[in-house]
Short mmCIF file of C-alpha atoms and ligand atoms in Angstrom, two decimals:
data_model
loop_
_atom_site.label_atom_id
_atom_site.label_comp_id
_atom_site.label_asym_id
_atom_site.label_seq_id
_atom_site.Cartn_x
_atom_site.Cartn_y
_atom_site.Cartn_z
CA MET A 18 -187.88 -43.68 39.36
CA PRO A 19 -186.69 -46.42 41.73
CA PRO A 20 -183.53 -48.31 40.76
CA ALA A 21 -184.30 -51.16 38.39
CA ASP A 22 -183.64 -53.91 40.95
CA TRP A 23 -186.55 -52.84 43.17
CA GLU A 24 -190.13 -53.74 42.37
CA PRO A 25 -192.96 -51.61 43.80
CA VAL A 26 -196.11 -53.44 44.95
CA ILE A 27 -199.34 -51.52 45.40
CA GLY A 28 -202.81 -52.51 46.54
CA LEU A 29 -205.68 -50.02 46.76
CA GLU A 30 -208.64 -49.86 49.10
CA VAL A 31 -211.43 -47.70 47.71
CA HIS A 32 -214.41 -46.38 49.63
CA ALA A 33 -217.31 -45.53 47.34
CA GLN A 34 -220.48 -43.90 48.55
CA LEU A 35 -223.56 -45.65 47.23
CA LEU A 36 -226.13 -43.49 45.45
CA THR A 37 -229.08 -44.35 47.66
CA ARG A 38 -231.38 -41.54 48.75
CA SER A 39 -231.42 -42.67 52.35
CA LYS A 40 -228.75 -43.94 54.73
CA ILE A 41 -227.81 -47.57 55.21
CA PHE A 42 -229.48 -48.22 58.58
CA CYS A 43 -232.04 -45.41 58.87
CA GLY A 44 -234.28 -43.24 56.69
CA CYS A 45 -232.22 -40.04 56.85
CA SER A 46 -231.29 -38.30 53.59
CA THR A 47 -227.84 -38.78 52.07
CA ALA A 48 -227.93 -35.49 50.10
CA PHE A 49 -224.59 -33.66 50.16
CA GLY A 50 -224.19 -30.09 51.36
CA ALA A 51 -227.12 -29.67 53.80
CA PRO A 52 -226.56 -27.56 56.95
CA ALA A 53 -224.65 -29.54 59.58
CA ASN A 54 -226.59 -32.07 61.63
CA THR A 55 -229.91 -31.58 59.85
CA GLN A 56 -229.98 -35.11 58.35
CA VAL A 57 -229.77 -37.15 61.51
CA CYS A 58 -231.93 -39.35 63.72
CA PRO A 59 -231.45 -41.50 66.82
CA VAL A 60 -230.00 -44.35 64.71
CA CYS A 61 -227.25 -42.40 62.94
CA LEU A 62 -226.62 -40.28 66.04
CA GLY A 63 -225.92 -43.50 67.90
CA LEU A 64 -228.43 -42.81 70.65
CA PRO A 65 -228.89 -45.68 73.09
CA GLY A 66 -231.67 -48.07 72.20
CA ALA A 67 -231.98 -47.03 68.55
CA LEU A 68 -231.96 -50.03 66.23
CA PRO A 69 -230.53 -50.24 62.71
CA ALA A 70 -232.62 -51.56 59.80
CA LEU A 71 -230.75 -52.46 56.61
CA ASN A 72 -231.47 -50.45 53.43
CA ARG A 73 -232.05 -53.05 50.71
CA GLY A 74 -231.29 -50.51 47.99
CA ALA A 75 -227.71 -50.26 49.24
CA VAL A 76 -227.40 -54.04 49.16
CA THR A 77 -228.71 -54.15 45.60
CA MET A 78 -226.03 -51.63 44.55
CA ALA A 79 -223.30 -53.69 46.19
CA ILE A 80 -224.63 -56.77 44.39
CA ARG A 81 -224.67 -54.85 41.09
CA ALA A 82 -221.00 -53.89 41.48
CA GLY A 83 -220.12 -57.42 42.56
CA LYS A 84 -221.88 -58.98 39.60
CA ALA A 85 -220.31 -56.55 37.14
CA PHE A 86 -216.81 -57.31 38.45
CA GLY A 87 -217.32 -61.06 38.51
CA CYS A 88 -217.25 -61.42 42.30
CA LYS A 89 -218.82 -64.36 44.06
CA ILE A 90 -221.89 -62.96 45.84
CA ALA A 91 -222.33 -64.45 49.29
CA GLU A 92 -225.72 -65.97 49.93
CA ARG A 93 -225.23 -65.07 53.55
CA SER A 94 -223.01 -62.29 54.85
CA ILE A 95 -222.51 -60.81 58.28
CA PHE A 96 -222.33 -57.27 59.68
CA ALA A 97 -219.81 -56.67 62.43
CA ARG A 98 -218.91 -53.91 64.85
CA LYS A 99 -215.54 -52.32 64.23
CA ASN A 100 -214.73 -50.61 67.50
CA TYR A 101 -212.68 -47.46 67.81
CA PHE A 102 -212.96 -44.07 69.38
CA TYR A 103 -213.19 -40.91 67.32
CA PRO A 104 -215.43 -37.85 67.72
CA ASP A 105 -217.11 -38.42 64.33
CA LEU A 106 -218.23 -41.92 65.37
CA PRO A 107 -220.99 -41.48 67.93
CA LYS A 108 -221.69 -45.16 68.58
CA GLY A 109 -218.02 -45.90 69.29
CA TYR A 110 -218.06 -48.47 66.53
CA GLN A 111 -218.66 -48.60 62.80
CA ILE A 112 -220.95 -51.24 61.35
CA SER A 113 -219.01 -52.98 58.62
CA GLN A 114 -218.60 -56.43 57.18
CA PHE A 115 -215.57 -58.33 58.32
CA GLU A 116 -215.32 -62.07 58.16
CA LEU A 117 -218.12 -62.71 55.68
CA PRO A 118 -218.35 -59.86 53.16
CA ILE A 119 -221.07 -59.68 50.52
CA CYS A 120 -218.65 -60.00 47.56
CA ASP A 121 -215.61 -62.20 47.26
CA GLY A 122 -212.93 -62.11 44.55
CA GLY A 123 -213.63 -60.64 41.13
CA ALA A 124 -211.55 -58.21 39.08
CA ILE A 125 -211.58 -54.68 37.66
CA PRO A 126 -211.05 -54.49 33.87
CA VAL A 127 -208.46 -51.77 33.26
CA PRO A 128 -207.99 -50.56 29.66
CA GLN A 129 -204.33 -50.31 28.68
CA ALA A 130 -202.64 -47.83 26.36
CA ASP A 131 -202.33 -50.50 23.63
CA GLY A 132 -206.09 -51.09 23.69
CA SER A 133 -205.95 -54.37 25.59
CA ILE A 134 -207.79 -54.96 28.87
CA ARG A 135 -205.89 -55.89 32.00
CA LYS A 136 -207.84 -57.51 34.83
CA VAL A 137 -206.73 -56.46 38.30
CA GLY A 138 -207.94 -58.89 40.95
CA LEU A 139 -210.10 -57.94 43.92
CA THR A 140 -209.90 -59.44 47.37
CA ARG A 141 -213.42 -58.47 48.32
CA ILE A 142 -216.14 -55.83 48.31
CA HIS A 143 -218.00 -55.21 51.55
CA LEU A 144 -220.77 -52.97 52.80
CA GLU A 145 -220.33 -50.50 55.64
CA GLU A 146 -221.54 -47.20 57.02
CA ASP A 147 -219.64 -43.93 56.74
CA ALA A 148 -218.61 -41.91 59.78
CA GLY A 149 -219.44 -38.24 60.34
CA LYS A 150 -217.05 -35.41 59.63
CA ASN A 151 -214.96 -33.28 61.96
CA VAL A 152 -215.06 -29.66 60.87
CA HIS A 153 -212.30 -27.43 62.11
CA ALA A 154 -213.21 -23.76 62.35
CA GLN A 155 -211.79 -20.64 64.02
CA ASN A 156 -213.99 -20.99 67.07
CA GLY A 157 -213.05 -24.63 67.58
CA SER A 158 -213.79 -28.03 66.15
CA HIS A 159 -217.26 -29.27 65.39
CA VAL A 160 -218.77 -32.58 64.37
CA ASP A 161 -221.21 -32.86 61.48
CA LEU A 162 -223.08 -36.15 61.53
CA ASN A 163 -224.97 -35.75 58.26
CA ARG A 164 -222.57 -38.26 56.71
CA SER A 165 -222.85 -40.69 59.63
CA GLY A 166 -224.56 -43.82 58.32
CA VAL A 167 -224.22 -43.03 54.63
CA PRO A 168 -223.78 -46.37 52.78
CA LEU A 169 -220.38 -47.27 51.40
CA ILE A 170 -218.82 -50.16 49.63
CA GLU A 171 -215.17 -50.79 50.26
CA ILE A 172 -213.47 -52.32 47.25
CA VAL A 173 -210.26 -54.05 48.31
CA GLY A 174 -207.84 -54.70 45.47
CA ASN A 175 -205.12 -57.34 45.44
CA PRO A 176 -201.51 -56.16 45.64
CA GLU A 177 -201.15 -56.59 41.88
CA LEU A 178 -200.26 -53.05 40.83
CA ARG A 179 -196.62 -52.30 40.05
CA SER A 180 -196.35 -48.53 39.61
CA ALA A 181 -198.01 -45.25 40.50
CA GLU A 182 -199.21 -45.08 36.91
CA ASP A 183 -200.78 -48.56 37.20
CA ALA A 184 -202.54 -47.49 40.37
CA SER A 185 -203.95 -44.34 38.84
CA GLU A 186 -205.18 -46.22 35.74
CA TYR A 187 -206.84 -48.81 37.98
CA LEU A 188 -208.49 -46.09 40.00
CA LYS A 189 -209.76 -44.28 36.91
CA ALA A 190 -211.18 -47.48 35.47
CA LEU A 191 -212.85 -48.41 38.75
CA ARG A 192 -214.33 -44.94 39.19
CA LEU A 193 -215.78 -44.87 35.67
CA ALA A 194 -217.15 -48.40 36.02
CA LEU A 195 -218.96 -47.46 39.24
CA ILE A 196 -220.43 -44.40 37.52
CA TYR A 197 -221.65 -46.59 34.63
CA LEU A 198 -223.20 -48.96 37.15
CA GLY A 199 -225.06 -46.05 38.70
CA VAL A 200 -223.82 -46.90 42.19
CA ASN A 201 -221.42 -43.98 42.77
CA ASP A 202 -220.99 -40.42 41.49
CA GLY A 203 -217.18 -40.57 41.38
CA ASN A 204 -216.81 -37.23 43.13
CA MET A 205 -213.36 -37.24 44.73
CA GLU A 206 -213.53 -33.65 46.00
CA GLU A 207 -216.75 -34.24 47.92
CA GLY A 208 -215.27 -37.48 49.21
CA SER A 209 -217.80 -39.85 47.70
CA PHE A 210 -214.93 -41.77 46.05
CA ARG A 211 -211.89 -42.13 48.34
CA CYS A 212 -208.78 -44.20 48.20
CA ASP A 213 -206.11 -45.54 50.55
CA ALA A 214 -202.98 -46.86 48.91
CA ASN A 215 -200.86 -49.67 50.34
CA VAL A 216 -197.29 -49.52 49.11
CA SER A 217 -194.30 -51.80 49.55
CA VAL A 218 -191.17 -52.57 47.56
CA ARG A 219 -189.21 -55.78 47.16
CA LYS A 220 -186.15 -56.98 45.31
CA ARG A 221 -187.05 -57.90 41.77
CA GLY A 222 -187.59 -61.64 41.53
CA ALA A 223 -188.57 -61.96 45.20
CA THR A 224 -191.73 -63.98 45.77
CA SER A 225 -192.78 -62.70 49.18
CA LEU A 226 -194.12 -59.21 49.75
CA GLY A 227 -192.24 -56.44 51.48
CA THR A 228 -193.50 -54.56 54.52
CA ARG A 229 -196.27 -52.22 53.50
CA VAL A 230 -197.18 -48.68 54.39
CA GLU A 231 -200.76 -47.49 54.14
CA LEU A 232 -201.20 -44.00 52.67
CA LYS A 233 -204.25 -41.97 53.59
CA ASN A 234 -205.69 -38.63 52.62
CA ILE A 235 -205.23 -38.80 48.87
CA ASN A 236 -208.16 -37.16 47.19
CA SER A 237 -207.23 -36.66 43.54
CA PHE A 238 -205.69 -38.75 40.78
CA ARG A 239 -202.65 -36.49 40.75
CA PHE A 240 -202.12 -36.93 44.48
CA VAL A 241 -202.45 -40.72 44.15
CA ARG A 242 -199.57 -40.74 41.69
CA GLN A 243 -197.49 -38.25 43.70
CA ALA A 244 -198.03 -40.00 47.03
CA ILE A 245 -197.18 -43.44 45.66
CA GLU A 246 -194.13 -42.19 43.77
CA PHE A 247 -192.83 -40.40 46.82
CA GLU A 248 -193.42 -43.45 48.99
CA ILE A 249 -191.67 -45.85 46.58
CA GLU A 250 -188.60 -43.64 46.50
CA ARG A 251 -188.61 -43.21 50.27
CA GLN A 252 -188.78 -46.95 50.87
CA VAL A 253 -186.11 -47.76 48.28
CA ALA A 254 -183.75 -45.13 49.73
CA LEU A 255 -184.38 -46.46 53.22
CA LEU A 256 -183.68 -50.07 52.23
CA GLU A 257 -180.65 -49.20 50.12
CA SER A 258 -179.09 -47.40 53.07
CA GLY A 259 -179.51 -50.48 55.22
CA GLY A 260 -182.68 -49.40 56.98
CA LYS A 261 -186.01 -51.18 57.36
CA VAL A 262 -189.50 -50.11 56.34
CA SER A 263 -191.77 -50.06 59.35
CA GLN A 264 -195.38 -51.00 58.92
CA GLU A 265 -197.35 -47.84 59.53
CA THR A 266 -200.03 -45.51 58.30
CA ARG A 267 -198.80 -42.33 56.67
CA LEU A 268 -200.57 -39.17 55.56
CA PHE A 269 -199.94 -37.54 52.22
CA ASP A 270 -199.23 -33.83 52.51
CA HIS A 271 -200.04 -32.48 49.07
CA GLU A 272 -198.57 -29.07 49.77
CA LYS A 273 -195.16 -30.55 50.53
CA GLY A 274 -195.64 -33.46 48.12
CA GLU A 275 -194.51 -35.97 50.77
CA THR A 276 -195.88 -38.60 53.12
CA ARG A 277 -195.38 -38.43 56.87
CA PRO A 278 -196.09 -40.87 59.70
CA MET A 279 -199.57 -40.88 61.23
CA ARG A 280 -199.46 -43.99 63.37
CA SER A 281 -197.21 -47.02 63.66
CA LYS A 282 -198.19 -50.66 63.84
CA GLU A 283 -197.88 -50.50 67.64
CA GLU A 284 -200.34 -47.63 67.74
CA ALA A 285 -202.67 -49.32 65.28
CA ASN A 286 -206.26 -49.67 66.35
CA ASP A 287 -207.36 -53.01 67.69
CA TYR A 288 -210.86 -53.01 66.35
CA ARG A 289 -212.14 -55.94 68.43
CA TYR A 290 -214.51 -56.94 65.67
CA PHE A 291 -217.56 -58.92 66.68
CA PRO A 292 -220.83 -59.74 64.91
CA GLU A 293 -223.42 -56.96 65.10
CA PRO A 294 -226.11 -58.28 67.46
CA ASP A 295 -228.75 -55.82 66.21
CA LEU A 296 -228.69 -57.04 62.59
CA PRO A 297 -229.53 -60.52 61.33
CA PRO A 298 -227.25 -62.14 58.75
CA LEU A 299 -227.79 -60.61 55.32
CA VAL A 300 -229.35 -63.25 53.11
CA VAL A 301 -229.35 -62.70 49.35
CA SER A 302 -231.87 -64.98 47.67
CA ARG A 303 -231.41 -66.41 44.18
CA GLU A 304 -234.34 -64.24 43.00
CA TRP A 305 -232.77 -61.08 44.40
CA LEU A 306 -229.43 -61.92 42.86
CA ASP A 307 -230.97 -62.69 39.47
CA SER A 308 -233.10 -59.54 39.48
CA VAL A 309 -230.07 -57.21 39.71
CA GLN A 310 -229.20 -55.91 36.24
CA THR A 311 -225.69 -54.86 35.27
CA PRO A 312 -225.34 -52.37 32.42
CA LYS A 313 -222.39 -52.55 30.03
CA LEU A 314 -219.05 -51.46 31.43
CA PRO A 315 -216.87 -48.84 29.72
CA HIS A 316 -214.57 -51.35 28.02
CA GLN A 317 -217.58 -53.20 26.61
CA GLN A 318 -219.03 -49.94 25.25
CA MET A 319 -215.63 -49.17 23.80
CA ALA A 320 -215.56 -52.50 21.97
CA GLU A 321 -219.09 -51.98 20.64
CA LEU A 322 -218.33 -48.51 19.32
CA SER A 323 -215.20 -49.77 17.59
CA ALA A 324 -217.16 -52.59 16.00
CA ALA A 325 -219.67 -50.02 14.72
CA GLY A 326 -216.89 -48.19 12.90
CA VAL A 327 -216.18 -45.42 15.41
CA SER A 328 -212.48 -44.50 15.60
CA THR A 329 -210.56 -45.42 18.76
CA ALA A 330 -209.97 -41.78 19.65
CA ASP A 331 -213.66 -40.90 19.28
CA ALA A 332 -214.72 -44.00 21.20
CA ARG A 333 -212.39 -43.01 24.06
CA THR A 334 -213.93 -39.56 24.31
CA ILE A 335 -217.47 -40.91 24.17
CA THR A 336 -216.99 -43.69 26.72
CA ALA A 337 -215.45 -41.27 29.23
CA ASP A 338 -219.00 -40.26 30.17
CA PRO A 339 -222.00 -42.63 30.13
CA ARG A 340 -224.26 -39.70 29.23
CA LEU A 341 -222.26 -39.24 26.03
CA VAL A 342 -222.58 -42.96 25.32
CA ASP A 343 -226.33 -42.65 25.74
CA LEU A 344 -226.61 -39.57 23.53
CA HIS A 345 -224.41 -41.17 20.90
CA GLY A 346 -226.55 -44.29 20.87
CA ARG A 347 -229.75 -42.33 20.42
CA ILE A 348 -228.40 -40.11 17.66
CA ALA A 349 -226.92 -43.14 15.87
CA ALA A 350 -230.23 -44.99 16.08
CA ALA A 351 -232.14 -42.01 14.68
CA ALA A 352 -229.61 -41.50 11.88
CA GLY A 353 -229.70 -45.01 10.40
CA LYS A 354 -227.00 -45.90 7.88
CA GLU A 355 -223.49 -44.82 8.93
CA GLY A 356 -225.21 -43.44 12.02
CA ALA A 357 -222.62 -44.61 14.55
CA ARG A 358 -219.72 -42.88 12.85
CA ARG A 359 -221.61 -39.70 12.05
CA ALA A 360 -223.08 -39.50 15.54
CA ALA A 361 -219.58 -39.96 16.96
CA HIS A 362 -218.31 -36.95 15.01
CA VAL A 363 -221.13 -34.85 16.40
CA VAL A 364 -220.59 -36.07 19.98
CA VAL A 365 -216.83 -35.47 20.06
CA GLY A 366 -217.21 -32.29 17.97
CA GLU A 367 -220.18 -30.01 18.49
CA ILE A 368 -221.55 -31.69 21.61
CA ALA A 369 -218.24 -31.89 23.48
CA ARG A 370 -217.53 -28.27 22.58
CA ALA A 371 -220.94 -27.09 23.76
CA VAL A 372 -220.47 -28.96 27.04
CA ASN A 373 -217.04 -27.37 27.55
CA GLU A 374 -218.40 -23.92 26.84
CA GLY A 375 -221.24 -24.46 29.28
CA ALA A 376 -223.78 -24.17 26.46
CA LEU A 377 -225.13 -27.70 26.91
CA ASP A 378 -226.14 -29.48 30.09
CA LEU A 379 -225.82 -33.23 29.54
CA GLY A 380 -228.18 -33.80 32.42
CA ALA A 381 -230.95 -31.93 30.59
CA PRO A 382 -230.26 -31.54 26.87
CA LYS A 383 -232.65 -29.23 25.03
CA PHE A 384 -232.48 -31.00 21.67
CA ARG A 385 -233.80 -34.36 20.48
CA PRO A 386 -231.54 -36.92 18.73
CA GLU A 387 -233.99 -36.95 15.79
CA GLN A 388 -233.11 -33.30 15.12
CA ILE A 389 -229.47 -34.22 14.53
CA ALA A 390 -230.57 -37.01 12.20
CA GLU A 391 -232.67 -34.43 10.36
CA VAL A 392 -229.59 -32.27 9.80
CA PHE A 393 -227.76 -35.33 8.40
CA ARG A 394 -230.65 -35.78 5.99
CA LEU A 395 -230.53 -32.13 4.86
CA GLN A 396 -226.83 -32.63 4.22
CA ASP A 397 -227.38 -35.88 2.31
CA GLU A 398 -229.99 -34.38 0.03
CA GLY A 399 -227.69 -31.47 -0.73
CA THR A 400 -229.52 -28.69 1.05
CA LEU A 401 -226.61 -28.19 3.46
CA SER A 402 -222.87 -28.21 2.85
CA SER A 403 -220.86 -30.05 5.51
CA THR A 404 -219.75 -26.74 7.02
CA ALA A 405 -223.30 -25.44 7.12
CA ALA A 406 -224.49 -28.72 8.63
CA ARG A 407 -222.03 -28.33 11.49
CA GLU A 408 -223.23 -24.80 12.10
CA VAL A 409 -226.87 -25.93 12.21
CA ILE A 410 -226.00 -28.80 14.57
CA SER A 411 -224.25 -26.40 16.93
CA GLU A 412 -227.30 -24.18 17.04
CA VAL A 413 -229.75 -27.07 17.45
CA ILE A 414 -227.72 -28.57 20.30
CA GLN A 415 -227.72 -25.32 22.23
CA THR A 416 -231.28 -24.21 21.61
CA GLY A 417 -233.29 -27.24 20.55
CA ARG A 418 -234.76 -25.20 17.67
CA ALA A 419 -235.99 -26.97 14.54
CA PRO A 420 -233.17 -27.50 12.00
CA ALA A 421 -235.29 -26.19 9.10
CA GLN A 422 -235.92 -22.97 10.98
CA VAL A 423 -232.22 -22.51 11.73
CA VAL A 424 -231.34 -23.15 8.08
CA ALA A 425 -233.89 -20.60 6.85
CA GLU A 426 -232.97 -17.96 9.39
CA LYS A 427 -229.23 -18.16 8.77
CA GLY A 428 -229.64 -18.52 5.00
CA LEU A 429 -227.55 -21.65 5.04
CA SER A 430 -229.30 -23.76 2.46
CA GLN A 431 -227.25 -24.45 -0.62
CA VAL A 432 -228.38 -24.51 -4.24
CA SER A 433 -228.64 -28.09 -5.46
CA ASP A 434 -231.22 -27.67 -8.17
CA GLU A 435 -229.57 -28.76 -11.42
CA GLY A 436 -231.54 -26.31 -13.52
CA ALA A 437 -230.43 -23.38 -11.40
CA LEU A 438 -226.79 -24.52 -11.37
CA GLU A 439 -226.66 -25.34 -15.09
CA SER A 440 -226.75 -21.69 -16.16
CA VAL A 441 -223.85 -20.85 -13.82
CA VAL A 442 -221.86 -23.80 -15.19
CA LEU A 443 -222.39 -22.62 -18.79
CA ALA A 444 -221.36 -19.06 -17.89
CA VAL A 445 -218.15 -20.24 -16.22
CA LEU A 446 -217.19 -22.37 -19.24
CA GLU A 447 -217.88 -19.49 -21.60
CA LYS A 448 -215.70 -17.12 -19.59
CA ASN A 449 -212.75 -19.51 -19.47
CA PRO A 450 -212.19 -20.93 -22.96
CA ALA A 451 -208.42 -21.42 -22.46
CA GLU A 452 -208.94 -23.63 -19.39
CA VAL A 453 -211.61 -25.59 -21.25
CA GLU A 454 -209.05 -26.35 -24.00
CA ARG A 455 -206.41 -27.43 -21.48
CA TYR A 456 -208.94 -29.65 -19.70
CA LYS A 457 -209.83 -31.33 -22.95
CA GLY A 458 -206.10 -31.73 -23.58
CA GLY A 459 -205.84 -33.88 -20.45
CA LYS A 460 -205.48 -31.46 -17.54
CA LYS A 461 -208.32 -33.11 -15.60
CA ASN A 462 -207.51 -31.46 -12.29
CA LEU A 463 -208.84 -28.18 -13.71
CA LEU A 464 -212.23 -29.49 -12.63
CA GLY A 465 -211.58 -28.00 -9.21
CA PHE A 466 -210.88 -24.63 -10.79
CA PHE A 467 -214.24 -24.63 -12.63
CA VAL A 468 -216.17 -25.66 -9.50
CA GLY A 469 -214.34 -22.95 -7.57
CA GLN A 470 -215.34 -20.30 -10.13
CA ALA A 471 -218.96 -21.43 -9.98
CA MET A 472 -218.88 -21.33 -6.17
CA LYS A 473 -217.63 -17.77 -6.33
CA GLU A 474 -220.59 -16.84 -8.52
CA LEU A 475 -222.92 -18.61 -6.10
CA LYS A 476 -221.33 -16.99 -3.01
CA GLY A 477 -220.39 -20.41 -1.67
CA LYS A 478 -223.94 -21.68 -1.72
CA GLY A 479 -223.67 -24.13 -4.62
CA ASN A 480 -223.73 -27.85 -4.00
CA PRO A 481 -220.16 -28.93 -4.87
CA GLY A 482 -221.21 -32.49 -5.71
CA VAL A 483 -223.83 -31.39 -8.22
CA LEU A 484 -221.48 -28.78 -9.72
CA ASN A 485 -218.76 -31.39 -10.17
CA ALA A 486 -221.15 -33.69 -12.01
CA LEU A 487 -222.49 -30.90 -14.22
CA PHE A 488 -219.03 -29.70 -15.28
CA LYS A 489 -217.94 -33.24 -16.06
CA LYS A 490 -221.00 -33.83 -18.20
CA ARG A 491 -220.43 -30.60 -20.16
CA LEU A 492 -216.70 -31.15 -20.65
CA GLU A 493 -216.82 -34.80 -21.68
P1 ADP B 529 -206.17 -53.83 56.18
O1 ADP B 529 -205.61 -52.65 55.46
O2 ADP B 529 -207.55 -53.56 56.63
O3 ADP B 529 -205.26 -54.33 57.23
P2 ADP B 529 -205.37 -56.00 54.38
O4 ADP B 529 -204.25 -56.43 55.23
O5 ADP B 529 -206.22 -57.07 53.79
O6 ADP B 529 -206.36 -55.01 55.12
O7 ADP B 529 -204.76 -55.17 53.19
C1 ADP B 529 -205.50 -54.32 52.46
C2 ADP B 529 -204.81 -53.79 51.22
O8 ADP B 529 -203.41 -53.82 51.32
C3 ADP B 529 -205.16 -54.56 50.00
O9 ADP B 529 -205.56 -53.63 49.03
C4 ADP B 529 -203.90 -55.27 49.61
O10 ADP B 529 -203.80 -55.38 48.20
C5 ADP B 529 -202.85 -54.36 50.14
N1 ADP B 529 -201.60 -55.03 50.53
C6 ADP B 529 -201.46 -56.06 51.39
N2 ADP B 529 -200.18 -56.39 51.53
C7 ADP B 529 -199.45 -55.55 50.76
C8 ADP B 529 -198.06 -55.35 50.51
N3 ADP B 529 -197.13 -56.10 51.09
N4 ADP B 529 -197.72 -54.37 49.67
C9 ADP B 529 -198.63 -53.60 49.08
N5 ADP B 529 -199.95 -53.71 49.29
C10 ADP B 529 -200.37 -54.67 50.12
MG1 MG B 530 -206.36 -50.90 55.11
ZN1 ZN B 531 -230.57 -41.31 60.65
#
């Protein structure tokens, strides 16, 4: 922890790969994991004379994110050439947006521990193309250009974050929101969601910002926290000992848990941005803008679940994955009364467990939500005890088999028929005259004892509710 008189200031730049099937300026596939250089064409190889043509699907996704985060969507935005030399950049420049990005302002809603929502401001969101990848192997270094031209949005956050923890919460909220919006898969390991962290410190109370360092190469939430924490301490120690922070780019070395210099301000690239002559200005019409739908964001789903009576803990688990939200909604709708709460128990219980055990693929569930509602009904009418109901649900989730069939096969149905239970009740009372006397004398909690005896007779298959009622009737 830095001494209390220093305040850390952090701003994140996130690169998120858009989930289009083809690249941003050509028709090549964006699928991950294909053999190197098999998803390329003259455009994304940067061959002379090849002309880019903008993928409107990528623009629609950028608009969707911008709308969801309350950005101002530019009616007219401009693509520019960002010039630099690197082997993975065959054209010698990256097409990006510079002066006039597609989205301006806006904020990311970040849920806080106390349940409130903090809004962290955005500077901008712009569209750009990804570069290729350098692959270092034993026999030398190679360049794979499959990723060259894959569409990205860069989400630039304001320097409003004040701790490593803040930054990681922001990043988690942003990642989940993009997944909900269907514009990004959130995969940090494959690099489809990447983050650079800008870190500075200043004396508490100061109004101007300190000199910042940009941290690169942080590809997990844990590393984000570690890199920022290390950097805060490094800067504070430097300043306390009379030194100065120099503006530079540093790499995070996750094996050593430290950041080290990559390039200084003097060595910084001069990108010589200029408008891309091969692309016209991007014009977003009113109709286009209005036609882009934004689904609910995680914090809105959270609020809805809470309002429907789902506990905060359950709602957290469910909203962590939009597929769980969807399943929950469909089970709740099929179940009717009390459906939201009951469905939540199933989702965080049997469904979450089956997913963890690899017995349920949320991408292709084998069961129908109506089958879960059917189990609820069997429980309500007394055919299933709550324990048996859970067992049936587990089986249905994993196999998609009909609940009635599972109940019959496993012999799980319980005896609810009053006539059948009546004789057991009478036998229990006859066998326990002393307890009957004590009950009548006021020891009402003996009811549990009688029900327990009856259950023993019935090998656990009696309906406890019906038994309770029958004993009461006989004893009073
Ligand atoms: P670039 O990194 O391309 O030069 P900017 O100068 O706009 O772009 O800065 C980008 C990021 O740096 C933003 O996320 C912003 O919040 C953050 N940032 C800017 N100044 C500071 C600072 N003094 N301390 C921490 N973060 C900062
Ligand atoms: Mg930057
Ligand atoms: Zn191509």
